[in-house]
């Protein structure tokens, strides 16, 4: 569009791609959001210093902050979004519900009053009836949201949600909603010219969530009765007209699966999932934002906006689904995204560090096709070709959802993941394909000198002769000595795998009486870094990717992967163990609360402390029952992943 751009960045984002992509870039503070991205004064100062005309607030932090929008306008700048008055009316979930309720839209039962005392919030929750949702009034993305099923949980949930909301949005105001167990989350993308003209760009379904954050979104919402869709779109436009909405906005509803919809909130900003709307309409929503902010009319009338096909978006996040979706930080040693199969929106790149300060999203993987089934198949294939190491991700979970028969059939609700978590998170058992790929990788790596302890095997390959080397590897968490014979003339590999019972046993156990034999062929070597092969075992050809990870290697076959530890058979420092009952930090972060005191009796799974990481608060639980002996850190301490946090004496 010929518009010059200025990036602002914190110390943690100094090497981020957006800094290089823009024409200019200014540092605005240190890594903590309160010292950078939440500093209105520094953002305004950066705009003035670079002679900018407008500020785009993005879709996090201050994007729905009326004070920021007002300060932007007061500085003579254009806020690329709705007016401050609109944000006050609709950006706050509480005031939005009051406004649309007066306009006749159905809303979920709840409380959105000014009195934020624990006593009042508990009383209102009792009136509404449990279960209830606590929600941050000033923002979204699951931050400051807690599901409370009984009164005894309310006080602690209120304090936790308020802390998280204050950290993420600078405002700890909460509202309460009745929690609907089997509802779908559907929403309408609207766009207004600020003069009463409002159009919709159809609807989306964002029901598949974890920790109240969206995981997979799609447009249009599937299997929605025509009469419900018509009411939904009309209600979205009515909400926008009620405030003469300007720019891009989203009106969110709960759908009971039958005939009723309930207004939840309006996001007075661009949504994370806006690409699925762009893919079915062919409209660039950011371009529309810039044009309307510049005073242009809406580029299209309602009857000129068409929806074609179906689109999905999967949010690839740095998190550990096996540990209650705890954030994962570290360096992206490998980041291979399926650009040839999907639209990829990402703000990071290989070699960059994922910090604990901001949201955990790495990329959005977006597919479109003429039908829902075809678009879902494309998403599945794209996820099968996603490769990330250095941090844990939800890539395998995303593929499990895309391949789930219930999801394919449209049997979805906001509890989709909760109700199927065991099956969705199940790790695939080790099979011979993964082991063959690992051995193929080992046969191509430099060999260590053989010793008398290695069954007398000669190390290294000999020209024009079957080559024999040995490698130590862990198979199913137990050590194994692998003797590899490779016939380079015919591309075949024979491996003899000698397993031990445990890490300790491999240092002293005699040679087992039997050794497993595995034979496979190398059909084609596709690349060296990461290593990619076409292999065949038992007459079955398959593709495999193998890449180094900390302490070993990872084998990818499709969306599944297996990690194999590699270590010296004699000097293995992993044999060293922490004292029984030690509690280690599952992630880097800041300790926000100590839930018990030294000397207290704790139960296995009981909450010991709370930590904040990636704008979310996480409970750290006791690994075992016993008596808490001591804490190693205090409230406010910054800890690293693996730090010893506390000690529990086991009785």
XYZ file of C-alpha atoms in Angstrom:
651
model
C 0.000 0.000 0.000
C 3.042 2.281 0.041
C 2.795 3.001 3.769
C 6.054 3.135 5.711
C 6.088 1.183 8.963
C 7.752 1.544 12.357
C 8.273 -1.427 14.673
C 8.497 -1.112 18.438
C 10.222 -3.813 20.415
C 11.314 -4.833 23.896
C 14.712 -6.241 24.778
C 13.307 -9.764 24.426
C 12.192 -9.019 20.854
C 15.277 -7.199 19.590
C 16.023 -10.013 17.116
C 12.433 -10.717 16.107
C 11.540 -10.769 12.396
C 9.110 -7.851 12.683
C 11.978 -5.592 13.750
C 13.794 -6.264 10.466
C 10.637 -6.237 8.371
C 9.660 -2.656 9.177
C 11.277 0.463 7.737
C 12.290 1.660 11.198
C 12.427 0.107 14.654
C 12.551 1.598 18.145
C 13.261 0.012 21.503
C 10.591 0.864 24.067
C 11.760 -0.985 27.178
C 12.832 -4.153 28.888
C 11.252 -7.574 28.444
C 8.548 -7.317 31.113
C 5.277 -6.118 29.506
C 4.739 -3.547 32.236
C 8.034 -1.934 31.196
C 7.430 -1.977 27.435
C 4.281 -3.036 25.588
C 1.956 -1.789 28.344
C 3.684 1.617 28.549
C 1.325 4.007 26.779
C 3.694 6.935 27.223
C 6.573 5.164 25.502
C 4.416 4.043 22.595
C 3.168 7.595 22.004
C 6.711 8.908 22.320
C 7.943 6.393 19.726
C 5.233 7.497 17.289
C 6.129 11.150 17.740
C 9.844 10.525 17.404
C 9.368 8.772 14.049
C 6.707 11.232 12.805
C 4.184 8.428 12.503
C 0.588 9.278 11.597
C -1.133 6.252 13.069
C -0.742 3.376 15.532
C -1.945 -0.173 14.905
C -2.515 -1.830 18.306
C -2.257 -5.441 17.102
C -4.410 -8.011 18.953
C -2.860 -8.205 22.418
C -1.816 -6.024 25.356
C -3.360 -2.552 24.804
C -5.438 -3.385 21.718
C -8.733 -3.008 23.641
C -7.578 -0.306 26.033
C -9.676 2.856 25.790
C -7.038 4.893 27.627
C -4.488 3.979 24.937
C -6.885 4.852 22.122
C -7.650 8.181 23.801
C -3.967 8.989 24.344
C -3.314 8.216 20.678
C -6.014 10.605 19.524
C -4.965 13.271 22.062
C -1.464 13.118 20.562
C -2.881 13.937 17.136
C -2.432 10.389 15.873
C -4.904 7.982 14.302
C -5.817 4.884 16.303
C -6.337 2.046 13.814
C -9.433 0.683 15.463
C -12.649 1.895 17.036
C -13.048 5.164 18.928
C -12.186 5.376 22.641
C -15.908 5.661 23.432
C -16.652 2.474 21.507
C -13.896 0.608 23.321
C -15.254 1.830 26.644
C -18.695 0.636 25.658
C -17.786 -2.651 23.975
C -14.141 -3.389 24.747
C -15.104 -3.940 28.353
C -16.992 -7.217 28.544
C -19.066 -5.894 31.424
C -20.323 -2.720 29.742
C -20.807 -4.566 26.435
C -23.184 -7.047 28.026
C -25.157 -4.235 29.626
C -25.376 -2.351 26.320
C -26.451 -5.237 24.081
C -28.892 -6.484 26.703
C -30.684 -3.130 26.508
C -30.652 -3.491 22.706
C -32.514 -6.792 23.010
C -29.702 -9.292 22.374
C -29.777 -12.401 24.589
C -26.885 -12.601 27.050
C -25.612 -15.335 29.333
C -26.721 -14.893 32.963
C -23.989 -13.216 34.967
C -22.607 -10.280 36.919
C -20.707 -7.333 35.501
C -20.904 -4.801 38.313
C -18.348 -2.326 39.654
C -18.074 -3.905 43.107
C -15.082 -6.228 42.767
C -14.767 -7.352 46.367
C -14.392 -11.066 46.987
C -17.522 -10.993 49.125
C -19.652 -9.520 46.345
C -18.224 -11.753 43.623
C -18.842 -14.854 45.738
C -22.407 -13.740 46.513
C -23.134 -13.130 42.838
C -21.729 -16.508 41.866
C -24.034 -18.109 44.436
C -26.966 -16.260 42.861
C -26.058 -17.307 39.304
C -25.428 -20.917 40.272
C -22.313 -23.018 39.759
C -20.415 -23.728 37.598
C -19.441 -20.157 36.672
C -16.725 -18.514 34.609
C -14.631 -15.656 35.964
C -13.443 -13.492 33.050
C -11.144 -10.494 32.771
C -13.295 -7.587 31.619
C -10.451 -5.766 29.831
C -9.085 -8.460 27.524
C -9.301 -11.927 26.053
C -7.175 -14.848 24.960
C -8.040 -16.859 28.071
C -6.006 -14.585 30.321
C -7.692 -13.879 33.636
C -10.287 -16.612 33.083
C -11.159 -19.329 35.592
C -13.825 -22.042 35.656
C -15.220 -22.416 39.185
C -17.417 -25.397 39.994
C -18.053 -24.836 43.711
C -18.061 -21.984 46.217
C -14.993 -23.235 48.074
C -12.876 -22.514 44.980
C -14.097 -18.945 44.438
C -11.773 -16.877 46.640
C -8.599 -18.465 45.311
C -9.836 -18.308 41.709
C -10.718 -14.605 42.054
C -7.264 -13.708 43.375
C -5.519 -15.713 40.659
C -7.663 -14.302 37.825
C -7.151 -10.741 39.073
C -3.367 -11.154 39.194
C -3.291 -12.575 35.673
C -5.624 -9.907 34.266
C -3.567 -7.122 35.833
C -0.363 -8.522 34.348
C -1.809 -9.062 30.865
C -4.042 -6.007 30.451
C -3.198 -3.609 33.284
C -6.764 -3.992 34.637
C -7.940 -6.608 37.142
C -11.707 -6.057 36.775
C -13.622 -9.348 36.522
C -17.096 -10.377 35.434
C -18.960 -13.610 36.107
C -20.902 -15.727 33.604
C -22.967 -18.858 33.983
C -20.925 -21.698 32.479
C -22.735 -23.672 29.777
C -21.277 -27.172 29.721
C -22.051 -28.229 26.141
C -21.984 -24.925 24.251
C -20.230 -24.041 21.015
C -18.237 -20.826 20.640
C -19.339 -19.061 17.451
C -18.546 -15.516 16.376
C -19.240 -12.929 13.686
C -16.564 -10.854 11.956
C -17.908 -7.356 11.450
C -16.499 -4.222 9.885
C -17.769 -0.677 10.334
C -17.079 2.708 8.793
C -17.647 4.636 12.042
C -20.707 6.391 10.561
C -23.321 3.732 11.134
C -22.410 1.511 8.212
C -21.630 -2.039 9.355
C -21.187 -5.230 7.337
C -20.444 -8.799 8.369
C -17.818 -11.053 6.815
C -19.595 -14.217 7.919
C -19.010 -16.399 10.929
C -16.389 -18.623 12.563
C -16.379 -21.510 15.024
C -13.749 -21.411 17.764
C -15.112 -24.113 20.067
C -11.979 -26.270 20.317
C -10.139 -24.716 23.250
C -7.756 -25.532 26.072
C -7.440 -23.446 29.237
C -10.175 -21.252 27.690
C -7.888 -20.368 24.777
C -8.713 -21.196 21.171
C -6.740 -24.010 19.535
C -8.353 -24.613 16.129
C -10.736 -22.210 14.407
C -12.706 -22.549 11.212
C -14.916 -20.515 8.896
C -17.744 -20.734 8.317
C -19.106 -22.379 11.483
C -19.941 -25.977 10.473
C -23.338 -27.666 10.679
C -25.120 -24.503 11.803
C -28.854 -24.404 10.960
C -29.645 -21.693 8.426
C -32.070 -19.965 10.772
C -29.450 -19.846 13.551
C -26.791 -18.533 11.168
C -29.094 -15.771 9.973
C -29.873 -14.705 13.549
C -26.187 -14.866 14.432
C -25.067 -12.627 11.558
C -27.881 -10.157 12.156
C -27.061 -9.958 15.869
C -23.403 -9.289 15.094
C -24.263 -6.413 12.759
C -26.807 -5.014 15.250
C -24.143 -4.965 17.975
C -21.818 -3.005 15.707
C -24.503 -0.524 14.676
C -25.416 0.095 18.306
C -22.083 1.898 18.753
C -21.455 3.143 15.187
C -18.534 0.743 15.077
C -15.348 1.668 13.182
C -12.868 -0.865 11.858
C -12.585 -4.620 12.433
C -14.388 -6.241 15.336
C -15.697 -9.613 16.425
C -18.966 -10.322 18.207
C -18.779 -13.599 20.142
C -21.677 -15.861 21.102
C -22.360 -19.168 22.786
C -24.582 -21.521 20.785
C -26.439 -24.184 22.754
C -26.397 -26.625 19.833
C -30.152 -26.372 19.314
C -31.694 -23.008 18.521
C -30.436 -20.420 21.016
C -27.448 -18.083 20.916
C -26.161 -15.911 23.776
C -23.982 -12.819 23.456
C -20.681 -13.204 25.341
C -18.497 -10.258 24.392
C -17.201 -8.074 21.610
C -13.525 -7.930 20.722
C -12.882 -4.384 19.556
C -9.800 -5.361 17.605
C -8.485 -7.693 14.949
C -8.775 -11.324 16.077
C -5.942 -13.846 16.093
C -8.092 -16.069 13.879
C -8.853 -13.415 11.242
C -6.967 -15.413 8.526
C -9.790 -17.956 8.175
C -12.179 -15.133 7.312
C -9.669 -13.714 4.864
C -9.307 -17.112 3.207
C -13.038 -17.620 2.544
C -13.780 -14.015 1.518
C -10.564 -13.069 -0.292
C -10.503 -9.852 1.737
C -7.387 -8.507 3.472
C -8.767 -7.291 6.802
C -5.629 -5.344 7.725
C -5.812 -3.445 4.436
C -9.444 -2.632 5.220
C -8.388 -1.432 8.679
C -5.858 0.955 7.200
C -8.266 2.274 4.568
C -11.110 2.926 6.997
C -8.711 4.517 9.504
C -7.602 6.849 6.687
C -11.213 7.965 6.217
C -12.106 5.827 3.194
C -15.568 4.225 2.956
C -16.041 0.480 3.343
C -14.484 -1.098 0.244
C -17.481 -3.393 -0.387
C -21.205 -3.440 0.284
C -22.785 -6.381 2.120
C -24.170 -7.863 -1.099
C -20.701 -7.740 -2.663
C -19.078 -9.856 0.088
C -19.148 -13.570 -0.691
C -17.926 -16.631 1.174
C -16.301 -19.386 -0.846
C -15.119 -22.714 0.501
C -13.960 -23.552 4.004
C -10.869 -22.626 6.024
C -9.115 -23.860 9.171
C -6.501 -22.296 11.427
C -4.387 -24.267 13.908
C -2.434 -22.357 16.542
C 1.021 -23.870 16.936
C 2.135 -23.017 20.476
C 5.257 -23.511 22.591
C 3.678 -25.546 25.353
C 3.637 -29.012 26.874
C 0.216 -30.659 26.468
C 1.382 -33.503 28.725
C 1.888 -31.053 31.615
C -1.458 -29.235 31.551
C -0.313 -27.134 28.578
C 2.433 -25.427 30.563
C 4.436 -22.946 28.452
C 7.747 -24.141 27.051
C 10.680 -21.802 26.507
C 14.033 -22.192 24.806
C 15.763 -21.802 21.468
C 14.033 -22.918 18.284
C 16.785 -25.268 17.127
C 14.597 -26.438 14.260
C 11.548 -24.637 12.891
C 10.224 -26.089 9.660
C 6.724 -24.908 8.815
C 4.689 -26.281 5.869
C 4.682 -23.168 3.661
C 4.033 -25.258 0.547
C 0.853 -26.737 2.064
C -0.666 -23.854 4.031
C -0.679 -20.149 4.702
C 1.727 -19.531 7.575
C 1.510 -16.464 9.818
C 4.444 -16.399 12.237
C 6.437 -13.888 14.240
C 9.441 -16.093 15.007
C 12.117 -17.949 13.091
C 14.607 -20.759 13.534
C 17.339 -19.891 16.034
C 15.164 -17.421 17.917
C 14.507 -17.789 21.638
C 10.967 -18.277 22.938
C 10.918 -16.209 26.136
C 8.637 -16.586 29.168
C 7.337 -13.032 28.853
C 4.736 -13.217 26.084
C 2.112 -15.433 24.522
C 3.203 -18.948 23.590
C 2.011 -18.908 19.967
C 4.709 -19.761 17.411
C 2.654 -19.739 14.220
C -0.797 -19.972 12.707
C -1.199 -22.766 10.137
C -4.098 -21.944 7.815
C -5.654 -24.037 5.033
C -8.541 -23.485 2.618
C -10.380 -25.715 0.144
C -13.764 -25.822 -1.596
C -15.186 -28.158 1.083
C -14.714 -28.624 4.808
C -13.433 -32.160 4.357
C -10.799 -31.094 1.828
C -9.656 -28.160 3.961
C -9.384 -30.461 6.990
C -7.355 -32.950 4.962
C -4.983 -30.158 3.944
C -4.624 -29.092 7.570
C -3.806 -32.650 8.586
C -1.135 -32.934 5.901
C 0.336 -29.562 6.855
C 0.599 -30.625 10.497
C 2.261 -33.882 9.434
C 5.007 -31.754 7.889
C 5.535 -29.390 10.858
C 8.882 -29.836 12.594
C 9.935 -28.003 15.781
C 12.694 -28.801 18.257
C 14.200 -26.840 21.125
C 10.813 -26.264 22.758
C 7.829 -28.500 23.339
C 4.816 -27.816 21.128
C 1.206 -28.862 20.648
C 1.764 -29.961 17.026
C 0.926 -33.601 17.669
C -2.230 -32.627 19.587
C -3.332 -30.394 16.715
C -2.971 -33.300 14.301
C -4.848 -35.610 16.679
C -7.734 -33.147 16.711
C -7.726 -32.761 12.927
C -7.766 -36.559 12.538
C -10.426 -37.142 15.203
C -13.696 -38.615 13.802
C -15.838 -36.508 16.145
C -14.136 -33.323 14.979
C -14.539 -34.363 11.359
C -18.242 -34.981 12.001
C -18.639 -31.560 13.636
C -19.438 -32.967 17.082
C -17.712 -30.115 18.893
C -18.135 -27.949 21.976
C -15.891 -25.916 24.250
C -15.267 -29.156 26.165
C -14.052 -31.079 23.111
C -10.448 -31.422 24.334
C -11.357 -31.939 28.005
C -13.670 -34.830 27.174
C -11.148 -36.564 24.897
C -7.879 -35.499 26.454
C -6.556 -38.981 27.189
C -7.049 -40.167 23.606
C -5.903 -36.908 22.006
C -2.696 -36.785 24.048
C -1.831 -40.483 23.732
C 1.737 -40.993 22.517
C 2.187 -43.567 19.762
C 3.937 -46.791 20.791
C 7.432 -47.332 19.434
C 7.393 -49.227 16.177
C 10.099 -50.656 13.927
C 9.838 -47.740 11.484
C 10.976 -45.224 14.101
C 13.737 -47.519 15.304
C 14.920 -48.092 11.731
C 15.073 -44.339 11.074
C 17.047 -43.783 14.287
C 19.501 -46.523 13.347
C 19.819 -45.093 9.830
C 20.842 -41.784 11.401
C 23.296 -43.495 13.754
C 24.898 -45.382 10.882
C 25.724 -42.070 9.182
C 27.286 -40.395 12.234
C 30.959 -40.631 13.200
C 31.832 -43.723 15.218
C 33.588 -43.872 18.558
C 36.515 -46.267 18.960
C 35.348 -49.746 19.851
C 36.205 -51.204 23.243
C 36.416 -54.728 24.607
C 33.073 -54.127 26.295
C 31.294 -53.688 22.965
C 30.940 -57.372 22.073
C 34.241 -57.179 20.196
C 32.675 -55.272 17.279
C 34.951 -53.424 14.876
C 34.103 -49.745 14.548
C 33.769 -47.951 11.227
C 32.997 -48.947 7.661
C 35.284 -50.805 5.257
C 35.302 -50.084 1.547
C 33.153 -52.519 -0.518
C 32.432 -54.614 2.577
C 29.442 -54.750 4.880
C 30.166 -52.042 7.452
C 29.808 -52.734 11.167
C 29.615 -50.096 13.868
C 28.096 -49.949 17.326
C 26.033 -47.278 19.041
C 24.391 -46.856 22.430
C 20.769 -45.724 22.341
C 17.767 -45.751 24.638
C 14.761 -47.726 23.442
C 11.531 -47.374 25.450
C 13.491 -45.601 28.213
C 15.935 -48.497 28.557
C 19.500 -48.655 27.196
C 20.399 -50.759 24.190
C 23.617 -51.501 22.358
C 23.040 -51.504 18.597
C 25.386 -53.216 16.134
C 24.787 -51.866 12.652
C 25.835 -53.612 9.435
C 25.240 -51.615 6.279
C 25.626 -52.884 2.745
C 26.408 -49.723 0.824
C 26.189 -51.520 -2.535
C 22.559 -52.476 -2.032
C 21.336 -49.826 0.451
C 20.316 -52.405 3.036
C 20.928 -52.127 6.777
C 20.880 -54.908 9.353
C 20.809 -53.980 13.040
C 21.288 -56.239 16.055
C 19.735 -54.651 19.154
C 20.834 -55.783 22.598
C 18.581 -54.354 25.333
C 19.269 -53.862 29.027
C 16.716 -53.582 31.795
C 17.718 -50.118 33.019
C 20.315 -47.374 32.853
C 22.043 -48.809 35.906
C 21.939 -52.402 34.630
C 23.786 -51.639 31.434
C 26.978 -50.887 33.371
C 27.174 -54.314 34.970
C 24.875 -56.769 33.219
C 26.386 -59.708 31.310
C 25.671 -60.154 27.613
C 21.978 -61.084 27.222
C 21.316 -64.447 25.617
C 19.353 -63.037 22.648
C 19.609 -60.049 20.363
C 16.749 -58.625 18.273
C 17.373 -58.296 14.513
C 15.983 -55.512 12.345
C 16.463 -55.270 8.552
C 15.461 -52.297 6.393
C 16.425 -50.560 3.134
C 17.351 -46.988 2.297
C 15.432 -46.002 -0.828
C 16.411 -42.343 -1.047
C 18.227 -39.693 0.992
C 16.334 -36.408 0.579
C 18.307 -33.961 2.732
C 21.089 -33.867 5.290
C 19.944 -31.222 7.803
C 17.624 -32.341 9.169
C 18.203 -35.835 7.818
C 15.320 -37.021 5.649
C 15.019 -40.462 4.111
C 12.665 -42.696 2.207
C 12.985 -46.097 3.889
C 11.437 -49.518 3.465
C 10.849 -52.140 6.105
C 8.907 -55.346 5.620
C 7.894 -54.246 2.125
C 6.400 -50.978 3.444
C 7.900 -47.673 2.301
C 7.726 -44.571 4.490
C 9.252 -41.115 4.937
C 11.218 -40.200 8.065
C 12.935 -37.088 9.401
C 15.655 -37.327 12.050
C 17.157 -34.345 13.823
C 19.391 -33.898 16.872
C 17.763 -32.779 20.123
C 19.254 -32.232 23.555
C 20.843 -35.502 24.663
C 19.807 -37.500 21.637
C 17.770 -37.527 18.434
C 14.138 -37.146 17.414
C 12.499 -39.233 14.703
C 9.475 -37.791 12.911
C 7.150 -39.985 10.863
C 4.189 -37.900 9.808
C 2.870 -35.968 12.804
C 4.210 -38.527 15.300
C 7.670 -38.443 16.769
C 9.879 -40.470 19.101
C 12.865 -39.248 21.107
C 15.910 -41.496 21.534
C 18.494 -40.608 24.154
C 22.145 -41.131 23.243
C 24.741 -41.400 25.995
C 28.041 -42.953 26.984
C 27.426 -46.464 28.333
C 29.858 -46.003 31.236
C 29.753 -42.313 32.120
C 26.075 -41.465 32.377
C 25.399 -38.505 34.616
C 21.683 -39.069 34.196
C 21.990 -41.855 36.757
C 22.334 -39.127 39.372
C 18.990 -38.434 40.985
C 17.588 -35.556 43.001
C 16.471 -36.432 46.522
C 13.088 -38.130 46.613
C 10.314 -35.567 46.971
C 12.149 -32.742 45.222
C 9.926 -30.279 43.372
C 11.459 -28.811 40.206
C 10.239 -25.848 38.157
C 8.308 -27.170 35.121
C 8.994 -23.940 33.208
C 10.793 -20.627 33.615
C 8.714 -17.910 35.225
C 8.045 -15.746 38.251
C 6.689 -17.113 41.534
C 3.489 -15.224 42.375
C 2.211 -17.062 45.466
C 3.266 -19.718 47.979
C 0.184 -21.808 48.762
C 1.577 -23.663 51.800
C 4.192 -23.075 54.487
C 7.239 -25.081 55.609
C 6.099 -27.762 58.017
C 2.697 -28.180 56.354
C 1.461 -31.595 55.349
C 0.886 -31.795 51.562
C -0.871 -34.364 49.406
C 0.319 -35.636 46.032
C -1.141 -33.332 43.385
C -1.813 -30.539 45.882
C -0.925 -26.976 44.842
C 2.379 -25.855 46.383
C 2.846 -22.519 44.619
C 1.713 -20.424 41.669
C 3.952 -19.221 38.830
C 3.397 -16.737 36.035
C 4.785 -17.589 32.606
C 3.782 -16.335 29.138
C 1.081 -14.054 30.608
C -0.668 -17.005 32.293
C -0.643 -18.192 35.902
C 0.137 -21.867 36.507
C -0.250 -24.088 39.550
C 2.847 -26.071 40.595
C 1.747 -29.260 42.335
C 3.397 -31.650 44.776
C 4.919 -34.728 43.093
C 4.284 -36.780 46.213
C 2.682 -36.586 49.643
C 4.654 -35.657 52.732
C 5.776 -32.663 54.768
C 7.044 -29.535 53.041
C 10.561 -29.050 54.396
C 11.533 -25.755 52.785
C 11.189 -23.446 49.801
C 14.234 -22.544 47.728
C 12.651 -19.343 46.307
C 10.244 -16.645 47.473
C 7.383 -14.667 45.890
C 8.716 -12.480 43.088
C 11.679 -14.746 42.336
C 12.492 -15.458 38.688
C 13.206 -19.180 38.271
C 14.503 -21.297 35.416
C 13.088 -24.541 34.130
C 14.458 -27.367 36.274
C 15.320 -25.189 39.281
C 14.739 -26.944 42.609
C 11.775 -25.043 44.089
C 10.988 -26.965 47.246
C 11.753 -30.116 49.194
C 9.155 -32.523 50.576
C 10.007 -35.037 53.272
C 8.307 -38.338 52.459
C 6.946 -40.056 55.520
